Tab-separated table of C-alpha atoms and ligand atoms in Angstrom:
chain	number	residue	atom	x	y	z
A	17	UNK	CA	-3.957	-24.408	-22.814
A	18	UNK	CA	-0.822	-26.109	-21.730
A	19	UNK	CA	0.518	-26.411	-18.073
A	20	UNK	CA	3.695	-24.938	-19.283
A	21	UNK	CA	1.579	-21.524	-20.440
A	22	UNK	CA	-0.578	-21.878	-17.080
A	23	UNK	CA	2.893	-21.342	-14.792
A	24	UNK	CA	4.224	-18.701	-16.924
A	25	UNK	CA	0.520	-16.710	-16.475
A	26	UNK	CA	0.506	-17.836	-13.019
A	27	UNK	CA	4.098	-16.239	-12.472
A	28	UNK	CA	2.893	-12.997	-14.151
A	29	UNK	CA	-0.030	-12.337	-11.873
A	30	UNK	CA	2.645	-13.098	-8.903
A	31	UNK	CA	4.419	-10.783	-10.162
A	32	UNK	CA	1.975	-7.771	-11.156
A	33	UNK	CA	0.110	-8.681	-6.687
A	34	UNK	CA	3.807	-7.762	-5.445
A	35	UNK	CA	4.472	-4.477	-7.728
A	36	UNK	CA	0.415	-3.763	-8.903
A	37	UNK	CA	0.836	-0.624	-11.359
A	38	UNK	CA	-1.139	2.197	-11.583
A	39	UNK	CA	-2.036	1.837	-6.993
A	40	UNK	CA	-3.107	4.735	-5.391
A	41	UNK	CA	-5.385	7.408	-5.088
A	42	UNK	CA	-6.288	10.305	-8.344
A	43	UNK	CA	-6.815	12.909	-6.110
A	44	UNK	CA	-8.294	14.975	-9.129
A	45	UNK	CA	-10.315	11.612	-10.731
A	46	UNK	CA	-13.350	12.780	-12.076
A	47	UNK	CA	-15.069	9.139	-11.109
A	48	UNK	CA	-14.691	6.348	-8.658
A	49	UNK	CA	-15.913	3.362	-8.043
A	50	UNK	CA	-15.412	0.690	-5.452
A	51	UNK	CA	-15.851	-2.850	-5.850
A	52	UNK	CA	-16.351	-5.972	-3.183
A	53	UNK	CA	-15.889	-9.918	-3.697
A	54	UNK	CA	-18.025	-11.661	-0.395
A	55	UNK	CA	-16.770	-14.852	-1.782
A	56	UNK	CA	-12.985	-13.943	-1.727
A	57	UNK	CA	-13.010	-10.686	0.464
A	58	UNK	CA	-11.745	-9.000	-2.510
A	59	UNK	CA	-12.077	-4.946	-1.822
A	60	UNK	CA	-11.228	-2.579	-4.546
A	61	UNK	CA	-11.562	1.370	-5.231
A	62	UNK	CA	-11.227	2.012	-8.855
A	63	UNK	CA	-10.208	5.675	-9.789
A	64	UNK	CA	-10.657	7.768	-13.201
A	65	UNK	CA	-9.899	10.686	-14.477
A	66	UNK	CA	-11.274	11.322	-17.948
A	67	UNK	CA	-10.802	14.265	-20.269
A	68	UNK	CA	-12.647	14.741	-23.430
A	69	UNK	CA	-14.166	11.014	-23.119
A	70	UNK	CA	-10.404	9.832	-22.581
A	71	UNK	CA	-8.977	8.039	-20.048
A	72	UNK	CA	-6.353	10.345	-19.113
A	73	UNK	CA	-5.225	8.238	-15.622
A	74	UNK	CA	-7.119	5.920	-14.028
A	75	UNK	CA	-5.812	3.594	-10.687
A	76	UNK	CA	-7.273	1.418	-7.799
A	77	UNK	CA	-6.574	0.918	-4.288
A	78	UNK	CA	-7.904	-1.810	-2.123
A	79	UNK	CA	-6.634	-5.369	-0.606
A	80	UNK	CA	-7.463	-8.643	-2.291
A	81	UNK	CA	-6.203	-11.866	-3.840
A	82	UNK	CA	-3.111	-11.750	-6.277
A	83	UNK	CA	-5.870	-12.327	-9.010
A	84	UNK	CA	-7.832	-9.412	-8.162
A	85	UNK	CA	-4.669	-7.372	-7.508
A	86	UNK	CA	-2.738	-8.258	-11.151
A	87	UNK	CA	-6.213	-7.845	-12.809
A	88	UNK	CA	-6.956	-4.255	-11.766
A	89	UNK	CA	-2.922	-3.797	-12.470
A	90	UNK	CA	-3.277	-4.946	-15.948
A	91	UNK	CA	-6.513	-3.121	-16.808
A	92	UNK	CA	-5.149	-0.089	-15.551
A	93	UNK	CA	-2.164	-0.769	-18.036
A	94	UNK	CA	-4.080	-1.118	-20.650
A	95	UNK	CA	-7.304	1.413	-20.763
A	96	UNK	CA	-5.099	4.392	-20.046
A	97	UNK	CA	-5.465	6.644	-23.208
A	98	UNK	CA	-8.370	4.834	-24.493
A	99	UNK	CA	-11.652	6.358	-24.688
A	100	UNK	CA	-14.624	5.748	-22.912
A	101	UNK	CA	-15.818	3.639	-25.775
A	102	UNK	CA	-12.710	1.701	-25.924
A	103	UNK	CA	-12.357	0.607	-22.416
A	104	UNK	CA	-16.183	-0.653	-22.513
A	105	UNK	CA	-15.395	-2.880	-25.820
A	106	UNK	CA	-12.535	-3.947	-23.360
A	107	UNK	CA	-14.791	-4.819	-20.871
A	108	UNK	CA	-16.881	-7.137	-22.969
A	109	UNK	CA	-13.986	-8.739	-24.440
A	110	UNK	CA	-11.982	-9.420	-21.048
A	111	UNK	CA	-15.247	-10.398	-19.488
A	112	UNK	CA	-16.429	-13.304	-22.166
A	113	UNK	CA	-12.981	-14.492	-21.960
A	114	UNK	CA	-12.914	-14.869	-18.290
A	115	UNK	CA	-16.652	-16.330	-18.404
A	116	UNK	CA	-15.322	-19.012	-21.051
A	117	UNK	CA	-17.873	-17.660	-23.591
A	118	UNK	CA	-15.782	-16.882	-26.315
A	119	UNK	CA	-13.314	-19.621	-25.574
A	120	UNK	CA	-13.230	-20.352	-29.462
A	121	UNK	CA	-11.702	-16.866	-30.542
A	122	UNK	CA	-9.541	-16.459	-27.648
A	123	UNK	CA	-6.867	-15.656	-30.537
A	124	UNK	CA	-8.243	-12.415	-30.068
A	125	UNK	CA	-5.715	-9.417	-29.223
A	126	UNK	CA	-6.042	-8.970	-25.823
A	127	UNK	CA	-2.210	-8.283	-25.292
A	128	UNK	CA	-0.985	-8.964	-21.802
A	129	UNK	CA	-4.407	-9.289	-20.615
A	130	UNK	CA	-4.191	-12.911	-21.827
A	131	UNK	CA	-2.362	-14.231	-18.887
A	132	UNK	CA	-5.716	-13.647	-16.976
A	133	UNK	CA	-7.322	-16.390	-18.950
A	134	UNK	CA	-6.658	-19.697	-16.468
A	135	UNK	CA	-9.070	-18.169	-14.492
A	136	UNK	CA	-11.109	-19.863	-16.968
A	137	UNK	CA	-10.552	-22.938	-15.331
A	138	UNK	CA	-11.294	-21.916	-11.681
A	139	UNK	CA	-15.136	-20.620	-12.118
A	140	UNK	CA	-15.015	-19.359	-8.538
A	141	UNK	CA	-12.214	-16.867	-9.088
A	142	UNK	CA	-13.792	-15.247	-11.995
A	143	UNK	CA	-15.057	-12.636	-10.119
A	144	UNK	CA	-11.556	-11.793	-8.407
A	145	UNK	CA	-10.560	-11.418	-11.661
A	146	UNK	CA	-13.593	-9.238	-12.830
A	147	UNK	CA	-14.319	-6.942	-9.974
A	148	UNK	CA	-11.786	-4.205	-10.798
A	149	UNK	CA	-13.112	-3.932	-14.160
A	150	UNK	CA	-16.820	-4.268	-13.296
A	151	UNK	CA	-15.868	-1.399	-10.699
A	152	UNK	CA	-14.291	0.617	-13.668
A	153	UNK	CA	-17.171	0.417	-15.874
A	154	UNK	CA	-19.528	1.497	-13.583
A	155	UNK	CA	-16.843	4.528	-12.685
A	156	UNK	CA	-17.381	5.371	-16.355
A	157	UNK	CA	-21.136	5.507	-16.419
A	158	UNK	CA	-20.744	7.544	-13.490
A	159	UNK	CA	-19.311	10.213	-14.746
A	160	UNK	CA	-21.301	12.940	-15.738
A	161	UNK	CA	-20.251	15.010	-18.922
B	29	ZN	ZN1	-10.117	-12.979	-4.857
């Protein structure tokens, strides 16, 4: 990856820690889970609301890094509407990029969620970057229906 690529990520997950989408409470979520980072301080709440196996809203709450911040932004972005099965797929995919395992096929489609992959390159913010969505898979095992 080029340097030029790594700024314009870099300035994306700048941008998504000042105005995270998707922050706040579901007062109605039908599962929560909260996630903590010792070696950051990283401290996140993730909240879901599914219908029918469908993620019909889903947020998080808590105080971090900007990685952990634009990461829970940008997986909120992106799993709401998907199903349960969907967001877990997701998972995987997000979570062997970040770990560098699938480094080869990184021409997968993983949209916007992309610009999380120079985390690659700093192996001890990997779990900044994973804690929101290790949070919201455990949110969706959770839930009971
Ligand atoms: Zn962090």
């Amino acid at each position: 990856m080029n340097n030029e690529i790594l700024e314009l990520y870099q300035e994306m997950i700048l941008d998504h820690n000042k105005n995270p989408c998707n922050y706040g409470k579901i007062d109605d979520a039908t599962a929560k889970s909260e996630g903590f980072n010792p070696l950051c301080g990283d401290r996140v709440t993730v909240y879901i609301k599914l219908k029918n196996d469908v993620i019909e809203d889903i947020s998080f709450e808590g105080a971090g890094c900007a990685i952990s911040k634009a990461s829970a932004s940008l997986m909120t972005n992106e799993l709401k509407g998907k199903n349960k099965k969907e967001a877990l797929v997701l998972f995987d995919k997000v979570h062997n990029m970040l770990t560098g395992t699938s480094a080869d096929n990184l021409s997968e489609d993983l949209g916007k969620l992309t610009m999380l992959s120079g985390v690659v390159h700093f192996p001890l913010r990997v779990k900044c970057a994973t804690i929101a969505w290790h949070a919201m898979q455990d949110a969706i095992k959770k839930d009971k229906k």
